[in-house]
Amino acid sequence: MYDIFVISNNENNATFIKLKERFPLAKLATSWDHAKQKAFTKFFWIVWPDLVVNDNFNFDYQVSSWDQEYIHVFKNGNFFDGVCLFPKSKLVSKKEFDYRFFINKKEIDIQASTPIPYEKFYIDTFEEYQSAIIESKTDMFWVIWNNIIVNSDFDFDYYIPYYDSFHKNITHVFKNGDYYDGVCLFSKIANVSEKEFSDRFFVNKKEVEIQASTPRPFDIFYINTYDEYLKSANESISDMFWVVYNDLIIDPNFKFDYFIPEWDYQYIHVFKNGDYYDGVCLFSKNKLVSKREFENRFFVNKKEIDVQASTPAKYNIFYINTFDEYQIALDTASTDMFWIVPHEIEPLLSFKFDLYFSHHNSYDRRINHVFKNIDIEEEKYNGIMLLSKFKPLSKREFNYRFPIEKKEYSDVASKLKLYDIVFISYNEPNAEENWKKLKESFPRAQRIHGVKGIHNAHIAAANLTSTPMFWVVDGDAVIEDSFDFSLLLPHWDQDTVYVWRSRNPINNLEYGYGGVKLLPRTLTLNMDVSSVDMTTSISKKFKAMPDVSNVTNFNTDPFSSWRSAFRECTKLAVINNAESNTRLDAWCSLANDVPYGFYAYAGAIAGRVYGEKNASNPEALAKINDFTWLEARWLAEKSQLSL
């Protein structure tokens, strides 16, 4: 057997130790010359320290007599730069030896060895790269960045033979997704600059068309405030991180797999949000933006990426009635702008609530916007509003639906709701018939029945409604065919009690007694229940309407006729002016030609006497609204009546 030498001055070299176990006579040599001097055989083997000798290679190759002048080079993996058998009689230059490329050679197609894999280093900084140059025991070494995911089928078995000196002295960059900025194979000889390293863009490089890795996904943070952005930059593990604002709807086709090469990390990448570039952003944790840039989503150092990542979320919509409800909306809205729809209006089906202002448009995002409301000419711009959290309304502005700083739109967005109608009945004999007729003509009508006390019945009616004003129809009222309950009022007139005329079937008087009423809901809920006249206790503002709304068919039986006349004439007697006295005289005139006219006459006389006697006694007057007391009085006086 020919002498075997491992080129190394280190007895702890792994190749030498393993070879020594199989071939105890193997020796170390520091160079080709050194090996030649120590060799006793005609030929001698050279084993490089970066080889793994195959277990089935026994160094028993014999050189034929006609091949003795050649250097025999055996296969090392896929190349011929491994184990060599040198003739002691031939010289080789240092250059030949260093590059393992011999002029006078013969390549032997026998697998003698495989290359020791290049060392791997998981690094991220230039300082770590410089340490790897020193620490690596192989002449080339792998760098695996922290922001990539190595493909499971990539085996790091890429090898550059020693005789390929050009490629031994450049950086080999492997494919990382669609780019060449992933796994790198660096040369210990050809160092790269810090800028090349930071940008992963190398001057002397070879781009290797092998998919070694994919980019590690950037961290994603769902945030809304600048403080949350700063916290995300601090917590992000990846050098770039996604920011998803809470007013975005992410496109289902957007997978957050957009990759940015290292040299583009200096920019904020802004993706398309509907028609604007103010949505999903990819930030660099090492280049923070200012608070103003963040809030306006308008960055100095940016790239607009024409990829649809999101659409704007529609602004929150709040259906509200009171200033307190507005303040709740102001506090709880998840968007910087929000819609309010006052309870007294309803949006048109054609209005889509799709107005959007880009975050770049700080002017429109910081003022209030009002839309046209049909039905009330004086109140064109008091309907739906798009309000800014940056411009809160005062209580007065809200109550009058009139923001001071606003932008008006000609779009008709809403109409006033028709006011609720409530039919109030107690025990009127004709109530069912009257209710059925009202409901057929006006399906939105609702009913309150059997509530004791006039005030309580009207409070119950107010609780049943949702509109700011509501109509009241008494149980004995037969609505005129011409009356349509379609009146709508400006907001500033919604604190007034409106009473229409009613026709009295006994005396043909036409005034507010028994007429349809239009009442302010909130004031009705808070009225003085101790007052005699319910309508005047609701508001200081009262308006008698000139049209006849109904016939008050109270004369359906003796008690109903007497009770109605007694109550009304008590109130007329207390008022005691020319108009009330004229009406009182008409009530107190006997009409025998109408049903139950006598009982109405008797009730009127009794009511006149009661009112004049108790004009200064509120407690006594309040009893006329107590139907149980009225029935008891009727029973007491009934026996004294004579037809």
XYZ file of C-alpha atoms in Angstrom:
643
model
C 0.000 0.000 0.000
C 1.202 3.474 -0.871
C 1.828 5.980 1.955
C -1.193 8.089 2.970
C -0.899 11.725 4.012
C -3.571 14.122 5.278
C -2.657 17.751 4.545
C -2.942 19.351 7.978
C -0.783 20.302 10.911
C -3.543 19.459 13.362
C -3.725 15.951 14.772
C -7.287 16.662 15.861
C -8.427 17.121 12.314
C -11.602 15.026 11.917
C -10.590 13.616 8.540
C -7.216 12.526 9.896
C -8.663 10.934 13.054
C -11.204 8.904 11.119
C -8.639 7.831 8.502
C -6.138 6.896 11.196
C -8.692 4.505 12.695
C -8.794 2.552 9.431
C -5.181 3.024 8.365
C -2.918 3.376 11.368
C 0.094 4.235 9.208
C -1.555 7.388 7.838
C 0.475 10.534 8.529
C 0.113 14.289 8.597
C 1.860 16.597 6.135
C 1.687 20.346 5.866
C 2.299 20.542 2.106
C 2.942 18.511 -0.994
C 6.706 18.936 -0.550
C 6.453 17.818 3.038
C 4.536 14.695 2.041
C 7.015 13.873 -0.724
C 9.910 14.111 1.713
C 8.215 11.784 4.201
C 7.033 9.261 1.640
C 8.851 5.917 1.354
C 6.729 4.469 -1.424
C 6.957 5.147 -5.158
C 3.531 6.759 -5.051
C 1.827 8.472 -2.128
C -1.730 9.468 -1.359
C -2.829 12.997 -0.499
C -6.096 13.408 1.414
C -7.345 16.950 1.919
C -8.663 17.901 5.352
C -12.058 18.956 3.942
C -12.938 15.505 2.619
C -14.981 12.647 3.988
C -13.296 9.478 2.684
C -15.814 6.846 1.652
C -15.826 3.774 3.875
C -15.511 1.448 0.874
C -12.466 3.213 -0.523
C -9.444 1.217 0.673
C -6.525 3.084 -0.924
C -5.612 -0.135 -2.742
C -5.580 1.300 -6.240
C -2.502 0.105 -8.187
C -0.985 2.231 -10.913
C -0.316 0.406 -14.154
C 3.178 0.590 -15.618
C 2.097 2.880 -18.465
C 0.319 5.360 -16.139
C 3.095 6.017 -13.675
C 3.848 9.550 -14.849
C 0.332 10.872 -14.087
C -1.200 12.337 -10.987
C -4.304 10.250 -10.364
C -7.265 12.323 -9.167
C -10.268 10.487 -7.735
C -13.878 11.531 -7.707
C -14.976 13.799 -4.837
C -18.757 13.913 -4.936
C -19.461 15.103 -8.492
C -16.036 16.630 -9.101
C -12.424 15.519 -9.460
C -10.760 17.570 -6.717
C -10.526 15.066 -3.891
C -8.133 12.213 -3.016
C -4.984 12.233 -5.195
C -2.287 9.687 -5.866
C 1.017 11.397 -6.658
C 4.103 9.847 -8.284
C 7.093 10.722 -6.178
C 9.121 11.279 -9.323
C 7.003 14.184 -10.617
C 6.892 17.774 -9.429
C 3.769 19.935 -9.011
C 3.614 23.672 -8.515
C 2.133 25.311 -5.446
C -0.591 26.825 -7.594
C -1.571 23.426 -8.984
C -1.665 21.999 -5.521
C -3.675 24.860 -3.994
C -6.268 24.756 -6.780
C -6.212 20.933 -6.999
C -5.964 21.309 -10.721
C -3.008 19.430 -12.162
C -1.585 19.687 -15.646
C -0.375 16.134 -15.814
C -3.372 14.314 -14.371
C -5.651 11.426 -14.940
C -9.224 11.528 -13.593
C -10.182 8.190 -12.079
C -13.943 7.576 -12.060
C -13.924 6.006 -8.615
C -15.850 7.654 -5.794
C -13.176 8.079 -3.141
C -14.705 10.872 -1.090
C -17.368 13.529 -0.649
C -16.750 17.126 0.377
C -17.263 18.058 4.015
C -20.368 20.312 3.980
C -19.717 24.004 4.325
C -20.368 25.304 7.800
C -23.684 27.049 8.472
C -24.189 30.260 10.432
C -27.552 31.744 11.443
C -26.863 35.435 11.540
C -28.458 38.816 10.996
C -25.826 41.510 11.621
C -22.619 42.495 9.902
C -20.693 41.835 13.109
C -21.992 38.270 13.156
C -20.879 37.864 9.539
C -17.357 39.027 10.424
C -17.244 36.528 13.285
C -18.338 33.754 10.921
C -15.374 34.499 8.622
C -13.016 33.844 11.535
C -14.859 30.876 13.024
C -15.619 28.941 9.849
C -13.442 25.846 9.391
C -14.450 25.524 5.742
C -13.185 27.878 3.069
C -16.749 28.809 2.222
C -19.650 29.079 4.645
C -23.399 29.374 4.531
C -25.290 32.332 5.955
C -28.936 31.772 6.863
C -30.788 34.980 7.685
C -33.295 35.204 10.482
C -36.044 36.453 8.188
C -36.158 33.507 5.825
C -37.590 30.000 6.013
C -35.289 27.381 4.459
C -37.102 24.968 2.162
C -37.271 21.455 3.546
C -35.833 19.980 0.328
C -32.773 22.234 0.309
C -29.865 20.076 1.570
C -26.984 22.564 1.638
C -25.015 20.165 -0.586
C -24.051 22.811 -3.105
C -20.298 22.556 -3.720
C -17.701 24.538 -5.656
C -14.591 22.585 -6.700
C -11.222 24.021 -5.807
C -10.141 24.399 -9.404
C -13.057 26.849 -9.972
C -11.127 29.713 -8.421
C -13.425 32.365 -9.820
C -16.510 31.023 -8.074
C -14.542 30.247 -4.954
C -13.948 33.963 -4.554
C -17.431 35.386 -5.007
C -20.700 35.274 -3.058
C -23.338 32.781 -4.156
C -26.890 33.964 -3.573
C -29.778 31.526 -3.726
C -33.363 32.131 -4.657
C -35.624 33.359 -1.853
C -39.166 33.324 -3.183
C -38.951 35.495 -6.297
C -35.721 37.252 -5.334
C -32.067 36.405 -4.880
C -31.569 37.647 -1.354
C -31.949 34.562 0.777
C -29.443 31.852 1.696
C -25.887 32.945 0.812
C -22.673 31.007 0.385
C -19.810 33.324 1.305
C -16.110 32.966 0.604
C -13.688 33.440 3.485
C -11.335 35.105 1.020
C -13.650 37.592 -0.705
C -15.131 39.723 2.052
C -18.143 41.952 1.402
C -18.734 45.490 2.650
C -21.198 46.404 5.381
C -23.478 48.133 2.868
C -23.475 45.084 0.594
C -24.305 42.932 3.580
C -27.080 45.224 4.873
C -28.734 45.506 1.457
C -28.020 41.875 0.528
C -26.914 43.237 -2.787
C -23.413 42.042 -3.552
C -21.071 43.390 -6.196
C -19.268 40.101 -6.888
C -21.988 37.517 -6.826
C -23.550 34.626 -8.612
C -27.320 34.236 -8.525
C -27.995 30.535 -8.194
C -31.266 29.355 -9.726
C -32.045 27.033 -6.824
C -35.040 27.705 -4.563
C -33.399 27.543 -1.151
C -35.884 29.499 0.938
C -38.955 31.651 1.161
C -39.217 34.942 3.045
C -40.388 34.632 6.623
C -43.728 36.473 6.856
C -43.487 39.909 8.386
C -45.213 40.412 11.737
C -48.765 41.786 11.561
C -50.167 44.316 14.055
C -53.773 45.475 14.207
C -53.585 49.001 15.556
C -55.065 52.471 15.301
C -53.032 54.960 17.352
C -49.525 56.309 17.087
C -48.639 54.890 20.510
C -49.730 51.444 19.298
C -47.528 51.918 16.224
C -44.474 52.711 18.368
C -45.201 49.682 20.536
C -45.472 47.478 17.433
C -42.135 48.730 16.109
C -40.548 47.812 19.425
C -42.156 44.360 19.617
C -41.780 43.286 16.000
C -39.358 40.408 15.499
C -39.137 41.038 11.761
C -37.345 44.109 10.392
C -40.479 45.072 8.503
C -43.946 44.762 9.991
C -47.483 45.121 8.722
C -49.895 47.647 10.180
C -53.599 46.990 9.679
C -55.785 49.879 10.816
C -59.120 49.077 12.432
C -61.057 51.017 9.789
C -60.103 48.653 6.956
C -61.772 45.633 5.407
C -58.982 43.356 4.199
C -59.385 42.057 0.657
C -59.883 38.257 0.844
C -57.286 37.810 -1.924
C -54.592 39.692 0.003
C -52.434 37.169 1.859
C -49.797 39.419 3.471
C -47.165 37.568 1.453
C -45.813 40.604 -0.368
C -42.043 40.438 -0.198
C -39.626 43.341 -0.108
C -35.955 42.882 -0.902
C -33.552 44.096 1.730
C -32.544 47.184 -0.240
C -36.172 48.415 -0.145
C -36.461 48.314 3.639
C -35.830 52.059 3.782
C -39.345 52.813 2.452
C -42.814 52.634 3.954
C -44.817 50.500 1.543
C -48.422 51.693 1.324
C -51.026 49.481 -0.318
C -54.202 50.395 -2.112
C -57.277 50.976 0.040
C -60.209 51.223 -2.340
C -59.198 54.137 -4.578
C -56.628 55.556 -2.177
C -53.224 54.698 -0.775
C -54.049 55.052 2.908
C -54.655 51.476 4.017
C -52.406 48.559 4.915
C -48.788 49.648 5.421
C -45.522 47.792 5.656
C -43.233 49.704 8.013
C -39.545 49.381 8.800
C -38.899 48.991 12.511
C -35.624 50.849 12.044
C -37.102 53.943 10.344
C -39.879 55.393 12.473
C -42.375 57.890 11.073
C -43.669 61.021 12.811
C -47.022 61.212 14.568
C -48.338 63.603 11.930
C -47.318 61.244 9.122
C -48.957 58.322 10.894
C -52.254 60.077 11.636
C -52.600 61.457 8.112
C -51.248 58.212 6.618
C -49.170 60.355 4.315
C -45.522 59.387 4.537
C -42.540 61.305 3.243
C -40.441 58.260 2.437
C -42.976 55.926 0.860
C -43.687 53.626 -2.027
C -47.274 53.262 -3.246
C -47.892 49.629 -4.146
C -50.618 49.121 -6.736
C -51.977 46.038 -4.983
C -55.521 46.078 -3.590
C -55.049 45.111 0.039
C -58.221 46.567 1.527
C -61.279 48.745 1.195
C -62.334 51.357 3.732
C -64.745 50.133 6.376
C -67.929 52.140 6.276
C -68.196 54.676 9.042
C -70.232 53.574 12.066
C -73.933 54.467 11.954
C -75.817 55.521 15.086
C -79.585 56.001 15.297
C -79.995 58.484 18.099
C -82.361 60.985 19.602
C -80.731 62.698 22.570
C -77.506 64.564 23.198
C -76.490 61.873 25.689
C -76.846 59.262 22.922
C -74.698 61.454 20.662
C -71.978 61.591 23.313
C -72.057 57.793 23.633
C -71.636 57.564 19.854
C -68.725 60.011 20.028
C -67.006 57.853 22.650
C -67.714 54.417 21.195
C -67.378 54.924 17.426
C -64.522 52.779 16.146
C -63.984 55.121 13.185
C -62.782 58.733 13.339
C -65.945 59.780 11.539
C -69.413 58.401 12.176
C -72.942 58.809 10.872
C -75.852 59.888 13.011
C -79.444 59.352 11.971
C -81.812 61.299 14.271
C -84.888 59.330 15.299
C -87.225 61.743 13.562
C -85.940 60.874 10.098
C -85.494 57.763 7.984
C -82.790 57.282 5.328
C -83.834 56.990 1.709
C -83.194 53.564 0.193
C -81.005 55.245 -2.414
C -78.608 56.619 0.214
C -75.759 54.148 0.730
C -73.740 55.706 3.588
C -70.643 55.178 1.428
C -68.994 58.602 1.595
C -65.309 58.238 2.474
C -62.511 60.711 3.001
C -58.945 59.550 2.622
C -56.754 60.045 5.674
C -54.708 62.333 3.445
C -57.700 64.704 3.397
C -57.317 66.071 6.908
C -59.620 69.043 6.217
C -62.752 67.032 5.442
C -61.964 64.525 8.166
C -61.959 67.296 10.768
C -65.266 68.999 9.996
C -68.894 67.886 10.065
C -70.965 67.070 6.996
C -74.741 67.441 6.670
C -77.125 66.120 4.043
C -80.455 67.291 2.718
C -83.632 66.155 4.357
C -86.774 66.375 2.243
C -90.273 67.396 3.416
C -89.360 70.550 5.362
C -88.147 73.413 3.176
C -86.886 75.456 6.137
C -84.853 72.515 7.350
C -83.004 71.327 4.261
C -79.776 70.392 6.035
C -80.915 68.886 9.319
C -81.071 65.237 8.396
C -78.339 62.620 8.258
C -74.951 63.887 9.403
C -71.425 62.568 9.011
C -69.643 63.834 12.088
C -65.979 64.072 12.957
C -64.574 63.043 16.306
C -62.238 66.013 15.916
C -65.156 68.502 15.858
C -67.628 67.571 18.639
C -71.060 69.197 18.645
C -72.337 71.304 21.507
C -75.658 70.385 23.055
C -77.296 73.339 21.339
C -75.846 72.356 17.952
C -77.140 68.828 18.387
C -80.593 69.782 19.660
C -81.144 72.138 16.724
C -79.475 69.745 14.262
C -77.354 72.669 13.129
C -73.554 72.226 13.341
C -71.761 75.561 13.133
C -68.733 74.338 11.190
C -70.122 72.115 8.492
C -70.117 71.187 4.851
C -73.517 70.937 3.187
C -74.302 68.396 0.481
C -77.031 68.717 -2.106
C -77.679 64.960 -1.952
C -81.092 64.163 -0.504
C -80.316 61.468 2.044
C -83.426 61.199 4.186
C -86.972 62.184 4.877
C -88.777 62.915 8.092
C -90.651 59.984 9.550
C -94.388 60.374 9.679
C -95.264 60.801 13.314
C -96.711 57.868 15.251
C -100.472 57.792 15.811
C -101.901 56.545 19.119
C -105.582 55.789 19.663
C -106.469 56.233 23.366
C -109.601 54.472 24.578
C -111.046 53.680 27.962
C -114.622 52.379 27.923
C -116.243 54.329 25.070
C -119.061 52.200 23.549
C -118.002 53.100 19.988
C -114.223 52.726 20.569
C -113.843 49.398 18.716
C -115.639 50.723 15.660
C -113.632 53.936 15.656
C -110.311 52.058 16.140
C -111.040 49.680 13.273
C -111.773 52.567 10.921
C -108.610 54.444 11.987
C -106.386 51.386 11.615
C -107.730 50.627 8.132
C -106.992 54.158 6.961
C -103.682 54.547 8.812
C -101.970 51.180 9.442
C -99.181 52.780 11.482
C -101.674 53.646 14.233
C -101.205 52.037 17.671
C -103.553 51.761 20.616
C -103.599 52.392 24.365
C -106.670 51.026 26.142
C -107.939 50.978 29.697
C -105.316 53.183 31.380
C -106.935 55.075 34.256
C -106.430 58.808 34.313
C -106.111 61.112 31.317
C -102.525 62.073 32.135
C -101.427 58.477 32.673
C -103.020 57.383 29.414
C -101.118 60.031 27.462
C -97.831 59.184 29.191
C -98.411 55.542 28.237
C -99.040 56.674 24.669
C -95.769 58.650 24.631
C -93.889 55.590 25.854
C -95.332 53.592 22.987
C -93.940 55.956 20.337
C -90.486 56.586 18.880
C -91.025 59.790 16.890
C -90.375 63.216 18.468
C -94.017 64.178 18.007
C -97.027 61.862 18.082
C -100.682 62.125 17.194
C -103.427 61.387 19.725
C -106.901 60.271 18.671
C -109.521 59.923 21.388
C -111.590 56.750 21.615
C -114.833 58.538 20.642
C -113.339 60.352 17.630
C -114.440 59.620 14.074
C -111.716 61.010 11.803
C -112.737 63.152 8.863
C -111.893 61.620 5.483
C -109.867 64.712 4.543
C -107.534 64.464 7.559
C -104.293 62.560 6.733
C -101.849 62.875 9.680
C -99.048 63.991 7.333
C -97.951 67.237 8.975
C -94.186 67.421 9.639
C -92.602 70.165 11.693
C -89.212 71.877 11.757
C -87.106 70.753 14.674
C -87.486 74.067 16.473
C -91.301 73.709 16.436
C -91.302 70.296 18.095
C -91.923 71.639 21.614
C -95.458 72.869 20.906
C -98.844 71.247 21.573
C -101.035 71.313 18.443
C -104.789 70.790 18.740
C -107.165 70.509 15.799
C -110.840 71.357 15.843
C -113.493 68.747 16.432
C -117.189 68.939 15.560
C -119.503 68.513 18.549
C -122.536 66.359 17.535
C -124.715 67.871 20.314
C -124.283 71.616 19.792
C -122.304 71.780 16.525
C -119.480 73.730 18.149
C -116.129 73.405 16.311
C -113.090 73.918 18.508
C -110.357 71.907 20.210
C -112.551 69.825 22.489
C -112.117 66.169 21.495
C -109.968 67.097 18.513
C -106.863 65.318 17.262
C -103.732 66.433 19.101
C -100.089 66.476 18.034
C -97.891 66.282 21.137
C -94.130 66.525 21.788
C -93.090 63.110 23.062
C -90.439 64.085 25.645
C -92.511 66.894 27.162
C -95.534 64.584 27.386
C -93.490 62.019 29.301
C -92.558 64.735 31.808
C -95.864 66.602 32.081
C -97.454 67.803 35.332
C -99.941 65.053 36.168
C -101.679 67.180 38.795
C -102.991 69.755 36.295
C -106.636 69.973 35.289
C -106.154 70.568 31.575
C -103.765 67.934 30.289
C -102.908 69.691 27.005
C -101.797 72.964 28.613
C -99.691 71.107 31.210
C -97.405 69.594 28.561
C -95.900 72.780 27.127
C -96.111 76.527 27.444
C -96.451 76.624 23.680
C -99.933 75.841 22.362
C -101.264 76.184 18.873
C -104.923 75.760 17.906
C -105.222 74.505 14.351
C -108.076 75.811 12.170
C -109.091 72.588 10.415
C -111.686 70.117 11.685
C -110.040 66.759 12.275
C -112.960 64.653 13.471
C -116.411 64.380 14.955
C -116.384 63.631 18.696
C -119.125 61.056 19.054
C -119.205 61.124 22.831
C -123.028 60.872 22.926
C -123.225 57.097 22.707
C -124.948 56.424 26.054
C -126.216 58.437 29.052
C -123.045 58.187 31.153
C -120.593 58.962 28.340
C -122.686 61.967 27.276
C -122.957 63.280 30.841
C -119.263 62.668 31.694
C -117.896 64.373 28.579
C -120.068 67.439 29.057
C -119.292 67.624 32.795
C -115.509 67.559 32.255
C -115.457 70.076 29.411
C -117.826 72.540 31.056
C -115.892 72.418 34.334
C -112.785 73.527 32.403
C -114.699 76.209 30.447
C -116.116 77.628 33.680
C -112.644 77.838 35.229
C -111.235 79.642 32.150
C -114.017 82.210 32.375
C -113.392 84.485 29.379
C -115.620 85.639 26.550
C -114.754 82.776 24.235
C -115.081 80.086 26.904
C -118.355 81.559 28.182
C -119.842 81.544 24.679
C -118.928 77.875 24.321
C -120.219 77.174 27.833
C -123.603 78.682 26.969
C -123.823 76.496 23.887
C -123.089 73.379 25.953
C -125.727 74.382 28.495
C -128.471 74.690 25.879
C -130.797 71.714 25.738
C -130.784 69.790 22.448
C -133.495 67.136 22.552
C -133.298 66.331 18.852
C -129.953 64.485 19.094
C -129.183 61.188 20.818
C -128.582 61.606 24.536
C -128.756 65.397 24.222
C -130.449 65.705 27.598
C -127.647 63.869 29.407
C -125.089 66.115 27.760
C -127.126 69.121 28.840
C -127.332 67.800 32.419
C -123.612 67.118 32.537
C -122.869 70.611 31.184
C -125.020 72.311 33.845
C -123.423 70.209 36.615
C -119.939 70.850 35.264
C -120.539 74.606 35.051
C -121.632 74.710 38.672
C -118.682 72.536 39.769
C -116.169 74.654 37.878
C -117.462 77.986 39.190
C -117.549 76.623 42.745
C -114.037 75.089 42.682
C -112.202 77.508 40.371
C -109.555 78.116 43.035
C -109.427 74.543 44.340
C -106.893 72.527 42.277
C -107.483 69.313 44.218
C -111.189 69.374 43.461
C -110.632 70.272 39.832
C -108.150 67.417 39.381
C -110.938 64.928 40.133
C -112.535 65.491 36.726
C -109.689 63.399 35.239
C -110.460 60.493 37.586
C -112.991 58.328 35.744
C -113.826 56.315 38.894
C -114.761 59.537 40.738
C -116.766 60.713 37.719
C -118.727 57.461 37.623
C -119.531 57.760 41.334
C -120.745 61.344 40.873
C -122.829 60.306 37.891
C -124.522 57.602 39.919
C -125.213 60.118 42.699
C -126.791 62.668 40.333
C -128.469 60.216 37.953
C -131.502 59.674 40.232
C -132.213 63.414 40.340
C -132.336 63.795 36.560
C -135.807 64.029 35.012
C -136.401 63.895 31.287
